[in-house]
XYZ file of C-alpha atoms in Angstrom:
769
model
C 73.374 -11.196 -23.798
C 70.230 -10.056 -22.008
C 70.547 -7.351 -19.381
C 67.754 -6.621 -16.907
C 67.181 -3.262 -15.243
C 64.393 -1.815 -13.135
C 62.293 1.216 -13.887
C 59.285 3.082 -12.539
C 56.496 4.458 -14.695
C 53.279 6.260 -13.892
C 51.572 2.909 -14.409
C 53.847 0.867 -12.173
C 57.317 -0.598 -11.524
C 58.801 -2.995 -14.077
C 61.807 -5.096 -14.938
C 63.015 -4.395 -18.466
C 65.100 -6.811 -20.522
C 67.293 -5.570 -23.349
C 69.966 -6.818 -25.718
C 71.767 -3.479 -25.583
C 69.998 -2.105 -28.639
C 66.284 -2.790 -28.125
C 63.886 -3.737 -25.360
C 63.307 -7.479 -25.620
C 60.903 -7.959 -22.737
C 58.963 -6.180 -19.992
C 57.870 -7.873 -16.772
C 56.096 -6.667 -13.691
C 58.342 -5.868 -10.756
C 58.523 -8.754 -8.235
C 56.798 -6.535 -5.669
C 53.759 -5.908 -7.909
C 50.917 -8.457 -7.675
C 48.899 -6.890 -10.506
C 51.139 -5.268 -13.155
C 49.534 -2.952 -15.680
C 49.474 -4.263 -19.262
C 50.517 -0.787 -20.410
C 54.062 -1.769 -19.443
C 54.341 -3.656 -22.724
C 54.336 -0.302 -24.523
C 57.961 0.148 -23.463
C 58.982 -2.293 -26.187
C 58.309 0.529 -28.690
C 60.811 2.891 -27.078
C 63.199 2.802 -30.051
C 60.531 3.421 -32.686
C 59.564 6.719 -34.342
C 62.358 8.594 -32.574
C 63.571 12.128 -33.072
C 67.178 11.248 -33.870
C 68.822 14.665 -34.334
C 68.103 18.334 -33.613
C 65.693 19.455 -36.323
C 64.462 22.907 -37.340
C 61.486 23.725 -39.539
C 62.865 24.839 -42.901
C 61.079 28.197 -43.162
C 62.044 29.169 -39.612
C 65.691 28.229 -40.228
C 65.828 30.199 -43.458
C 63.672 33.183 -42.518
C 63.977 33.459 -38.743
C 61.345 33.792 -35.989
C 57.767 34.254 -37.140
C 58.361 32.991 -40.673
C 55.500 31.049 -42.301
C 53.999 29.943 -38.999
C 50.999 28.567 -40.855
C 53.265 25.848 -42.254
C 53.902 24.312 -38.847
C 53.187 20.615 -39.170
C 53.129 20.822 -42.971
C 56.686 21.424 -44.146
C 60.049 19.633 -43.939
C 62.596 19.894 -41.174
C 66.309 20.463 -41.605
C 68.776 18.569 -39.424
C 71.409 20.631 -37.582
C 74.116 19.689 -35.116
C 73.748 20.158 -31.360
C 76.062 23.155 -31.039
C 74.172 25.081 -33.676
C 70.817 24.080 -32.236
C 71.760 25.246 -28.732
C 73.261 28.468 -30.093
C 70.033 29.189 -31.975
C 67.732 28.425 -29.017
C 69.867 30.471 -26.611
C 69.910 33.413 -29.007
C 66.143 33.225 -29.453
C 65.528 33.146 -25.704
C 67.802 36.168 -25.305
C 66.055 38.015 -28.160
C 62.583 37.470 -26.777
C 63.588 38.354 -23.222
C 65.480 41.450 -24.301
C 62.818 42.726 -26.694
C 59.551 41.657 -25.087
C 60.347 40.609 -21.496
C 60.179 37.262 -19.768
C 56.380 37.257 -19.763
C 56.540 36.746 -23.553
C 57.887 33.235 -22.926
C 55.358 30.491 -22.125
C 56.883 27.488 -20.372
C 54.731 24.454 -21.010
C 55.059 21.041 -19.429
C 52.767 18.352 -18.164
C 54.570 16.237 -15.602
C 53.588 12.833 -17.008
C 56.781 12.783 -19.117
C 58.711 10.797 -16.511
C 58.166 9.195 -13.121
C 61.809 9.789 -12.277
C 62.408 12.333 -9.552
C 65.360 14.178 -11.088
C 64.466 14.038 -14.768
C 60.809 14.993 -14.344
C 60.335 17.397 -17.277
C 58.273 20.008 -15.452
C 60.922 20.381 -12.742
C 63.620 20.769 -15.353
C 61.936 23.456 -17.445
C 60.578 25.429 -14.492
C 63.992 25.442 -12.819
C 65.703 26.637 -15.990
C 63.200 29.341 -16.944
C 62.896 30.703 -13.405
C 66.645 30.962 -13.127
C 66.497 32.888 -16.396
C 64.101 35.430 -14.907
C 60.683 33.845 -15.185
C 57.991 33.116 -17.747
C 54.241 33.016 -18.133
C 53.197 30.079 -16.002
C 50.216 27.745 -15.714
C 48.588 26.356 -12.587
C 46.558 23.206 -12.098
C 45.997 20.098 -14.179
C 43.766 19.007 -17.024
C 42.809 16.052 -14.843
C 41.443 17.850 -11.809
C 41.333 21.651 -12.220
C 37.778 22.101 -10.988
C 38.392 19.908 -7.934
C 41.751 21.556 -7.262
C 40.117 24.958 -7.064
C 36.833 24.212 -5.274
C 38.040 21.784 -2.592
C 40.172 24.402 -0.777
C 37.123 26.680 -0.521
C 34.945 23.866 0.848
C 37.337 21.821 3.010
C 40.212 24.240 3.533
C 42.872 21.950 2.097
C 44.360 21.306 -1.316
C 42.777 18.617 -3.441
C 45.952 16.510 -3.489
C 46.204 16.831 0.286
C 42.642 15.554 0.549
C 43.436 12.616 -1.723
C 46.378 11.696 0.500
C 44.076 11.682 3.545
C 41.359 9.508 2.012
C 39.860 6.675 4.003
C 41.939 3.522 3.591
C 40.771 0.464 1.676
C 41.082 -1.632 4.833
C 38.530 0.605 6.543
C 36.193 0.481 3.550
C 36.455 -3.308 3.421
C 35.537 -3.549 7.103
C 32.954 -0.815 7.618
C 31.400 0.426 4.351
C 28.025 -1.064 3.473
C 27.133 1.061 0.458
C 29.700 2.631 -1.895
C 27.972 5.102 -4.221
C 30.216 6.143 -7.084
C 29.449 9.158 -9.224
C 31.698 8.256 -12.148
C 33.898 5.264 -12.610
C 35.849 2.922 -10.379
C 37.898 1.515 -13.277
C 40.776 -0.763 -12.425
C 42.813 0.462 -15.397
C 42.650 4.023 -14.063
C 43.475 2.807 -10.568
C 46.743 1.406 -11.897
C 48.050 4.887 -12.704
C 49.607 7.322 -10.237
C 51.192 10.647 -11.059
C 54.811 10.658 -9.971
C 55.192 6.876 -10.143
C 52.905 4.013 -9.265
C 53.901 1.414 -6.715
C 52.689 -2.166 -6.359
C 49.048 -2.426 -7.422
C 46.650 -3.631 -4.715
C 43.279 -2.098 -5.722
C 42.060 -5.335 -7.327
C 42.999 -7.219 -4.169
C 41.119 -4.741 -1.969
C 38.025 -4.868 -4.154
C 37.984 -8.643 -3.740
C 38.056 -8.078 0.028
C 34.980 -5.829 -0.209
C 32.631 -8.767 -0.711
C 29.997 -7.438 1.678
C 30.041 -3.916 0.197
C 27.257 -3.026 -2.235
C 28.525 -0.746 -4.987
C 26.325 1.609 -6.982
C 27.881 2.887 -10.203
C 26.246 6.085 -11.466
C 27.341 6.926 -14.993
C 26.812 6.233 -18.684
C 29.052 3.126 -18.864
C 28.135 -0.208 -17.287
C 31.628 -1.698 -17.445
C 33.437 1.008 -15.489
C 33.394 -1.350 -12.488
C 35.373 -4.567 -12.241
C 33.242 -7.507 -13.355
C 33.710 -9.329 -10.043
C 32.323 -6.433 -7.956
C 28.756 -6.596 -6.603
C 27.636 -3.468 -8.427
C 24.339 -1.948 -9.448
C 24.552 0.217 -12.564
C 22.464 3.386 -12.517
C 22.632 5.029 -15.974
C 22.438 8.813 -15.942
C 22.589 11.470 -18.602
C 26.210 12.625 -18.552
C 26.826 15.941 -16.821
C 23.675 15.882 -14.675
C 25.143 14.436 -11.461
C 24.560 17.669 -9.517
C 20.819 17.500 -10.117
C 20.728 13.928 -8.838
C 22.778 14.809 -5.748
C 20.527 17.785 -5.014
C 17.427 15.594 -5.217
C 18.997 13.002 -2.911
C 19.635 15.696 -0.304
C 16.116 17.062 -0.833
C 14.692 13.600 -0.142
C 16.753 13.290 3.048
C 15.448 16.656 4.237
C 11.810 15.888 3.431
C 12.098 12.450 5.084
C 13.660 13.960 8.194
C 16.735 11.796 7.547
C 19.231 14.628 7.062
C 21.648 14.884 9.993
C 20.714 18.400 11.077
C 22.979 18.212 14.124
C 26.070 17.520 11.976
C 25.014 20.084 9.383
C 24.805 22.677 12.144
C 27.886 21.779 14.190
C 30.338 20.905 11.417
C 29.121 22.924 8.434
C 28.808 26.585 7.548
C 25.930 27.845 5.404
C 23.564 24.892 5.608
C 20.551 27.153 6.001
C 21.228 28.892 2.680
C 21.751 25.620 0.850
C 18.624 24.103 2.423
C 16.556 27.078 1.259
C 17.873 26.530 -2.274
C 17.112 22.801 -2.208
C 13.601 23.346 -0.891
C 12.932 26.025 -3.525
C 12.585 28.876 -1.056
C 15.238 30.979 -2.801
C 14.284 30.373 -6.454
C 10.808 28.832 -6.432
C 11.921 25.394 -7.651
C 12.159 22.530 -5.192
C 15.046 20.210 -6.127
C 12.896 17.144 -5.610
C 13.116 13.744 -7.257
C 10.607 14.580 -9.984
C 12.579 17.693 -10.932
C 15.833 15.717 -11.067
C 14.258 12.888 -13.052
C 13.414 15.265 -15.887
C 17.067 16.351 -16.050
C 18.968 13.145 -15.331
C 16.775 10.500 -16.920
C 16.823 8.588 -13.612
C 13.353 7.589 -12.450
C 12.048 9.630 -9.499
C 11.168 6.504 -7.545
C 14.712 5.229 -7.976
C 16.097 8.524 -6.652
C 13.940 8.385 -3.522
C 14.778 4.724 -2.908
C 18.504 5.397 -3.288
C 18.377 8.309 -0.824
C 16.626 6.149 1.751
C 19.062 3.292 1.205
C 21.992 5.673 1.691
C 20.491 6.980 4.938
C 20.020 3.462 6.299
C 23.572 2.214 5.705
C 27.173 3.235 6.301
C 27.611 5.003 2.986
C 30.665 6.289 1.167
C 30.038 8.915 -1.527
C 32.746 8.690 -4.179
C 33.264 11.226 -6.953
C 35.526 10.540 -9.902
C 37.533 13.124 -11.782
C 35.402 12.689 -14.893
C 32.354 14.432 -13.446
C 34.303 17.635 -12.741
C 35.648 17.887 -16.313
C 32.290 19.357 -17.327
C 30.729 22.770 -17.699
C 30.429 24.138 -14.125
C 32.606 21.226 -13.007
C 33.165 22.744 -9.568
C 29.576 22.005 -8.614
C 29.612 18.150 -8.535
C 32.382 18.045 -5.945
C 30.758 20.739 -3.821
C 27.323 19.116 -3.961
C 28.833 15.685 -3.231
C 30.381 17.053 -0.036
C 26.975 18.493 0.856
C 25.354 15.093 0.258
C 27.883 13.358 2.500
C 27.361 16.055 5.142
C 23.584 15.613 4.974
C 24.056 11.909 5.642
C 26.121 12.921 8.672
C 28.775 10.274 8.067
C 31.814 12.415 7.260
C 34.670 11.303 9.500
C 33.104 7.952 10.384
C 34.878 4.697 9.426
C 33.626 3.629 6.015
C 31.375 6.642 5.488
C 31.617 10.185 4.197
C 33.161 11.590 1.045
C 35.811 10.020 -1.214
C 37.927 11.717 -3.862
C 40.088 9.985 -6.429
C 39.013 6.349 -6.157
C 39.129 4.860 -9.630
C 41.213 7.806 -10.829
C 44.493 7.487 -8.914
C 46.363 4.320 -8.085
C 47.375 5.360 -4.576
C 43.946 6.544 -3.393
C 42.914 4.632 -0.301
C 46.547 3.861 0.550
C 45.947 5.060 4.110
C 49.110 7.149 4.104
C 50.801 9.955 2.243
C 53.477 8.801 -0.176
C 57.024 9.568 0.847
C 58.556 12.567 -0.832
C 61.872 12.010 -2.586
C 64.084 15.122 -2.694
C 64.338 16.879 -6.025
C 66.458 19.698 -7.429
C 65.553 23.086 -6.025
C 63.142 25.079 -8.178
C 63.179 28.854 -7.517
C 59.975 30.774 -6.953
C 58.505 32.607 -9.900
C 58.991 36.379 -9.867
C 55.763 37.845 -8.504
C 55.083 39.917 -11.607
C 54.936 36.916 -13.956
C 51.428 36.059 -15.246
C 49.720 32.810 -14.211
C 46.886 31.192 -16.144
C 44.826 28.053 -15.588
C 46.639 25.221 -17.345
C 43.841 24.583 -19.823
C 43.536 28.188 -21.060
C 46.483 27.884 -23.466
C 44.504 28.663 -26.600
C 42.990 31.783 -25.045
C 46.468 32.849 -23.963
C 47.904 32.517 -27.471
C 44.985 34.044 -29.350
C 44.090 36.849 -26.972
C 46.988 39.063 -25.867
C 45.667 42.001 -23.889
C 42.381 40.342 -22.981
C 41.271 40.201 -19.352
C 40.817 36.849 -17.661
C 39.423 35.787 -14.283
C 40.803 32.875 -12.305
C 39.853 31.951 -8.719
C 39.661 35.493 -7.455
C 42.485 36.825 -9.631
C 42.061 39.165 -12.554
C 44.836 39.292 -15.116
C 45.676 40.242 -18.670
C 46.951 37.727 -21.177
C 50.490 38.650 -22.259
C 51.637 38.551 -25.863
C 53.443 35.211 -26.146
C 56.316 35.264 -28.621
C 58.019 31.997 -27.675
C 56.531 28.710 -26.483
C 59.006 26.334 -24.835
C 57.468 22.918 -24.188
C 58.851 19.680 -22.794
C 57.181 16.580 -21.376
C 53.703 16.886 -22.816
C 51.530 16.876 -25.893
C 48.839 19.587 -25.961
C 47.706 18.228 -29.329
C 46.375 15.313 -27.339
C 44.920 16.694 -24.117
C 43.717 20.158 -25.098
C 40.153 20.789 -26.245
C 39.042 21.977 -29.707
C 42.303 21.061 -31.403
C 41.460 22.905 -34.604
C 41.105 26.122 -32.631
C 44.394 25.377 -30.856
C 46.016 24.785 -34.242
C 44.990 28.264 -35.385
C 46.223 29.868 -32.160
C 49.452 27.853 -32.447
C 50.355 29.962 -35.482
C 50.626 33.192 -33.431
C 53.897 32.725 -31.505
C 57.064 33.529 -33.379
C 58.942 30.478 -32.148
C 58.026 27.080 -30.683
C 60.759 24.961 -29.106
C 60.096 21.365 -28.056
C 62.113 18.631 -26.340
C 60.602 15.339 -27.468
C 61.676 11.709 -27.897
C 59.069 10.815 -30.536
C 57.724 12.367 -33.718
C 54.304 12.870 -32.173
C 51.783 15.584 -33.167
C 53.458 18.118 -30.858
C 56.921 17.621 -32.307
C 55.634 17.845 -35.869
C 54.111 21.264 -35.102
C 57.220 22.833 -33.558
C 59.857 25.081 -35.101
C 62.804 23.611 -33.223
C 62.762 19.998 -32.024
C 65.526 18.860 -29.677
C 65.738 15.052 -29.349
C 65.192 13.996 -25.736
C 65.914 10.698 -24.034
C 63.214 8.540 -22.527
C 63.434 7.273 -18.927
C 64.884 4.000 -20.253
C 67.978 5.848 -21.536
C 69.077 7.593 -18.338
C 69.464 6.940 -14.639
C 67.044 8.318 -12.050
C 65.322 7.781 -8.725
C 61.834 6.282 -8.967
C 59.365 6.864 -6.162
C 57.019 3.873 -6.310
C 54.919 4.769 -3.251
C 56.138 2.187 -0.713
C 59.384 1.635 -2.623
C 62.295 3.697 -3.900
C 63.611 2.098 -7.058
C 66.903 2.673 -8.844
C 65.871 3.551 -12.387
C 68.915 2.265 -14.256
C 69.384 3.047 -17.921
C 68.311 0.119 -20.079
C 69.498 1.444 -23.437
C 71.967 4.048 -24.653
C 70.443 7.336 -25.863
C 68.794 6.826 -29.217
C 70.378 8.712 -32.081
C 71.734 11.988 -30.735
C 69.162 12.307 -27.940
C 70.166 14.106 -24.743
C 68.388 14.318 -21.418
C 66.536 17.541 -20.605
C 69.013 18.486 -17.885
C 71.979 18.334 -20.247
C 70.056 20.370 -22.826
C 69.220 23.079 -20.296
C 72.746 22.982 -18.893
C 74.091 23.723 -22.367
C 71.636 26.601 -22.772
C 72.374 27.981 -19.295
C 76.087 28.036 -20.088
C 75.403 30.045 -23.240
C 73.101 32.436 -21.368
C 75.529 33.126 -18.516
C 74.175 31.098 -15.595
C 75.614 27.658 -16.246
C 77.258 27.195 -12.858
C 74.164 28.366 -10.980
C 72.060 25.921 -12.956
C 74.290 22.860 -12.643
C 75.780 23.601 -9.210
C 78.809 21.801 -10.611
C 77.054 18.441 -10.982
C 76.383 16.107 -13.874
C 72.994 14.434 -14.085
C 74.256 11.271 -12.404
C 75.978 13.313 -9.700
C 72.658 15.025 -9.040
C 70.991 11.636 -8.592
C 73.599 10.563 -6.051
C 73.271 13.927 -4.272
C 69.477 13.657 -4.045
C 69.657 10.109 -2.756
C 72.161 11.115 -0.078
C 69.740 13.824 1.046
C 67.055 11.135 1.273
C 69.462 8.878 3.171
C 70.142 11.599 5.756
C 66.427 11.781 6.605
C 65.748 8.022 6.618
C 67.834 5.793 8.887
C 66.806 2.634 7.051
C 68.232 3.813 3.724
C 71.472 2.034 2.750
C 74.439 3.902 1.228
C 73.966 4.917 -2.385
C 76.264 2.293 -3.912
C 74.444 -0.544 -2.141
C 71.056 0.913 -3.116
C 72.156 1.161 -6.743
C 73.454 -2.420 -6.668
C 70.314 -3.827 -5.028
C 67.995 -1.692 -7.157
C 65.303 -1.056 -4.527
C 64.716 -0.017 -0.951
C 61.398 -0.471 0.864
C 60.250 2.417 3.037
C 60.426 0.907 6.510
C 57.978 3.436 7.929
C 55.194 2.716 5.412
C 52.587 -0.033 5.606
C 51.489 -1.934 2.482
C 49.016 -0.003 0.364
C 45.610 0.286 2.064
C 46.490 -1.294 5.424
C 46.945 1.785 7.622
C 43.420 2.403 9.072
C 43.136 6.062 8.064
C 39.708 7.751 8.098
C 39.242 10.998 6.195
C 38.329 13.949 8.468
C 37.990 11.766 11.569
C 39.788 14.234 13.846
C 37.689 17.109 12.549
C 34.528 15.128 13.202
C 35.614 14.231 16.735
C 36.305 17.857 17.716
C 35.853 20.588 15.091
C 36.898 23.283 17.548
C 40.205 21.596 18.357
C 40.776 20.410 14.777
C 39.329 23.127 12.538
C 39.540 22.981 8.788
C 41.481 25.606 6.879
C 38.333 27.391 5.692
C 37.467 30.885 6.986
C 34.858 29.368 9.306
C 36.960 26.339 10.246
C 33.998 24.228 9.120
C 32.849 22.530 5.928
C 31.675 25.473 3.833
C 28.366 24.768 2.133
C 28.196 28.505 1.546
C 31.347 30.497 0.831
C 31.546 34.212 1.501
C 34.878 34.205 -0.334
C 33.282 32.918 -3.528
C 30.333 35.242 -3.010
C 32.771 38.165 -2.987
C 34.144 37.069 -6.377
C 30.645 37.754 -7.775
C 31.021 35.235 -10.582
C 27.916 34.668 -12.661
C 28.967 31.063 -13.367
C 29.932 29.943 -9.852
C 27.396 30.789 -7.119
C 28.449 30.776 -3.444
C 26.761 27.450 -2.659
C 26.535 24.241 -4.704
C 23.977 24.751 -7.447
C 22.588 22.970 -10.483
C 23.543 25.112 -13.477
C 22.533 24.232 -17.016
C 25.586 23.268 -19.086
C 26.121 24.743 -22.516
C 24.779 21.510 -24.031
C 23.378 18.199 -22.805
C 20.994 15.402 -23.651
C 17.338 16.212 -23.080
C 17.598 19.779 -24.391
C 17.132 21.506 -27.731
C 20.845 21.177 -28.442
C 20.400 17.407 -28.668
C 18.051 17.695 -31.640
C 20.986 18.350 -34.018
C 23.620 16.385 -32.104
C 21.707 13.682 -30.229
C 24.608 11.680 -28.781
C 26.763 12.563 -25.792
C 30.476 11.965 -26.297
C 32.271 10.244 -23.427
C 36.021 10.751 -23.963
C 37.378 8.660 -21.124
C 40.871 7.308 -20.508
C 42.034 4.376 -22.651
C 42.840 1.008 -21.137
C 45.933 0.268 -23.224
C 47.992 3.461 -22.892
C 48.457 6.416 -20.580
C 46.857 9.405 -22.284
C 48.559 9.524 -25.712
C 51.855 7.989 -24.607
C 53.081 5.170 -26.828
C 50.045 5.251 -29.072
C 52.442 3.911 -31.699
C 53.157 0.806 -29.586
C 51.675 -2.572 -30.453
C 49.496 -2.779 -27.334
C 47.678 0.408 -28.378
C 47.596 -0.246 -32.115
C 46.115 -3.712 -31.615
C 42.952 -2.093 -30.236
C 42.407 0.021 -33.345
C 39.475 -0.736 -35.617
C 40.179 -0.229 -39.316
C 43.386 1.454 -38.147
C 41.499 4.031 -36.100
C 40.525 4.588 -32.481
C 37.539 2.407 -31.525
C 34.272 4.174 -30.778
C 31.593 2.292 -28.864
C 27.891 2.771 -29.604
C 24.798 1.112 -28.216
C 23.422 -1.372 -30.798
C 20.129 0.525 -31.004
C 21.908 3.799 -31.793
C 24.028 2.017 -34.378
C 21.020 0.347 -36.008
C 19.243 3.688 -36.322
C 22.231 4.897 -38.365
C 22.790 1.679 -40.365
C 26.163 1.184 -38.669
C 27.634 -2.288 -38.281
C 30.429 -3.491 -36.036
C 33.779 -2.611 -37.617
C 32.467 0.180 -39.871
C 34.432 3.376 -40.196
C 32.226 6.118 -38.771
C 32.336 9.892 -38.806
C 31.689 11.625 -35.483
C 30.965 15.327 -35.828
C 29.493 18.540 -34.436
C 29.894 22.226 -35.207
C 33.413 22.241 -33.730
C 34.943 19.473 -35.804
C 34.884 15.885 -36.968
C 36.875 12.678 -36.715
C 36.829 9.165 -38.057
C 36.760 6.123 -35.804
C 36.064 2.394 -35.912
C 32.617 1.315 -34.699
C 32.313 -1.174 -31.841
C 28.760 -2.102 -30.828
C 28.189 -2.684 -27.130
C 25.280 -2.717 -24.708
C 27.697 -1.808 -21.897
C 26.847 1.839 -22.426
C 23.521 3.588 -22.273
C 21.617 4.689 -25.345
C 22.373 8.207 -26.485
C 26.088 7.910 -25.709
C 29.165 7.320 -27.863
C 32.421 6.489 -26.102
C 35.722 7.443 -27.771
C 38.767 7.326 -25.520
C 41.363 10.064 -25.544
C 44.893 9.720 -26.824
C 44.777 8.810 -30.521
C 47.562 10.825 -32.108
C 46.008 13.841 -33.809
C 45.995 13.350 -37.591
C 43.931 16.016 -39.372
C 43.221 16.189 -43.075
C 43.121 19.473 -44.981
C 39.660 20.261 -43.529
C 40.688 19.599 -39.913
C 38.936 16.216 -39.670
C 41.060 13.857 -37.575
C 41.497 10.679 -39.592
C 42.709 8.728 -36.581
C 40.004 9.433 -33.989
C 41.128 12.073 -31.502
C 37.972 13.171 -29.633
C 39.382 16.599 -28.824
C 38.545 17.878 -32.287
C 34.949 17.676 -31.019
C 35.201 19.043 -27.469
C 34.633 22.701 -26.645
C 37.497 24.777 -25.277
C 35.637 26.527 -22.462
C 36.609 26.892 -18.823
C 34.444 25.208 -16.194
C 33.799 28.637 -14.668
C 35.714 31.767 -13.756
C 36.676 30.032 -10.520
C 38.717 27.091 -11.834
C 38.857 27.725 -15.583
C 39.321 23.969 -15.920
C 38.592 21.887 -19.013
C 34.970 20.984 -19.699
C 35.613 18.249 -22.262
C 32.910 15.928 -20.922
C 30.171 18.372 -21.889
C 30.009 17.468 -25.565
C 27.199 16.514 -27.947
C 27.852 14.910 -31.330
C 26.198 13.125 -34.231
C 27.489 9.925 -35.843
C 27.148 8.582 -39.362
C 28.656 5.722 -41.325
C 31.560 6.830 -43.493
C 30.911 5.641 -47.006
C 33.628 5.339 -49.594
C 37.343 4.777 -49.182
C 38.501 6.278 -45.884
C 41.677 8.349 -46.015
C 44.846 6.647 -44.794
C 46.019 7.241 -41.228
C 49.314 9.139 -41.247
C 49.632 9.776 -37.503
C 52.677 7.534 -37.213
C 54.487 8.829 -40.278
C 57.598 10.859 -39.426
C 57.923 14.305 -40.988
C 59.822 14.880 -44.187
C 63.319 16.318 -44.199
C 65.055 18.677 -46.583
C 68.622 19.581 -47.333
C 69.741 22.919 -46.046
C 69.477 25.704 -48.619
C 72.922 26.679 -49.896
C 74.260 29.982 -48.691
C 74.451 32.447 -51.536
C 77.950 33.538 -52.477
C 78.676 37.192 -51.694
C 78.651 39.623 -54.601
C 82.114 40.163 -56.072
């Protein structure tokens, strides 16, 4: 008998069919006009599972710190749940008692579930903070540079700004020219952190028939094929130089809105002096930018004049801030929009997150669903930028700088990680692998035998969202996420795991508040019901499976305009910056005195790029964008992802001319390499990317050979692990040069989807007579 339940994922709401043992079908939710194909990955939910608590053999036999270099290379031993929880609780108590709470690093990346209660980051942070704290991380790999610069420039958090973005309905009616620095990919726009609702971006793009789009980036097919778009290829990582030259042209032409720049901005005079070359002797004119960007000077001037003559929206994707000095593109883009004088006007101004988040342009802030209370961190606990994990592990005692803070890396003895896979999203994975050997113990909750689980000491089998109940916030909908399957093997949900540990560590009642997981879900819904008159009683909601938020319009319809109130009256509606204005010069950043983040937007040479000496040895720029058939590395083992592989490896696109110069044919196995590492991939020839670029999406499960070469095609063996600057310390993965060659001979087999080996427990020696 087929049973159908509903669920919410980060890539949308779905109906899931099952026979009680496996998923037999996945369909888009009736409310969703454009379901993401990634939903089909859920059919692989029962495959490659961690079935029982498992402990690395050397750690089990020798204790913490034993043979850490064997992580990922030796068998596991299966233990029962009681023993596993006893061991983890004892290890937490040992580390806390001997080294202090700061010696524990709590790692999570919230994409593990779109369910409100079972979100992994909430679960681990709640547990560890109740236990006294831990070394914490702030920010995201996706948007660290933007998250740290936007508050200095606009006086609001980046996510707050995204929630206030101009609505699609306004763009469709008023925008004449939509200039995108980075992509406007539909596949990216189908993903929303915390749960995606019905997808309407495709529909809105169809309604933008009169809008002229300009796509500035290395890939021609980042825009939907039905959009009226002009592709402007640019050397990756040089967007700031182009933006500066566009502003310079506006100033020279007398087209810059000096009145707006004076009344609504702080520091325009200093930035203007920089752009005109008065402060450093170099005018940031079109000829200067052409030599950096590869964009013809005439094209730059024409684009600036076109922007000044039309209602223009400047859109910046997340990709352009995941570069060396990644704070600068967002800051300079705001300056460009300010120079046009259209910030706060319908259809004009600055846009964040379009083509990167599914709910951008919704015209409203998504409704918050109550979650379990998470205590504040003790003030003395260290905080690092989320992408500085390797530096944290390899550098205890070293000083670090982070957005005005100065700290010292603690000596991490125990890493506790749930809901994430750093061996996917972190940079320079071989360096991370070496640093990963330093902690004495690594504990992981994980459903699948992915690269993270294989490199842990203690692996506790966790359920997936399809094996537990939850509340799913799908933007305009609240969906009852009803378990589709029973837990696989001996898997438990994260809450039950932490509840068992809390009981052993003496704070079980405080952690559970006397509730089971399902009782928590009912409790959280009843809190939601109290605040929303339209919400039915819990039992009816659970029976019906969905409730529509009566106070929310369909995605994109509410005619919201970003910063319209500020534009209308900046004195009455000041921004949260020190000046109350848009800060084109920041005294706060000036006081930090960072050598890699000046106090106004600036073109700064990255550590490597095309058109420089570094490109003589590694003449191709690596674009490691998001894949179309999975979210990050999730379900890479599923059919929908594996069907895209070439020769069993991640596909890598090259321009035909670059391939011909290297005697590479379509379908060849190729080796991509630089001084940081190497990987194999399957060649796909395409003229949809500019010459001098190779595109290898992220997310192939890391599968290194004995030399560290990834046999499967993970691009993060090639990227440099360097912070964007001392301000954000974000990842700079998109600043990466490589070389490519055809791999001759028999390529090594891909073992990424092989489970680890298991060993019998060593017999306990009999005591001496």
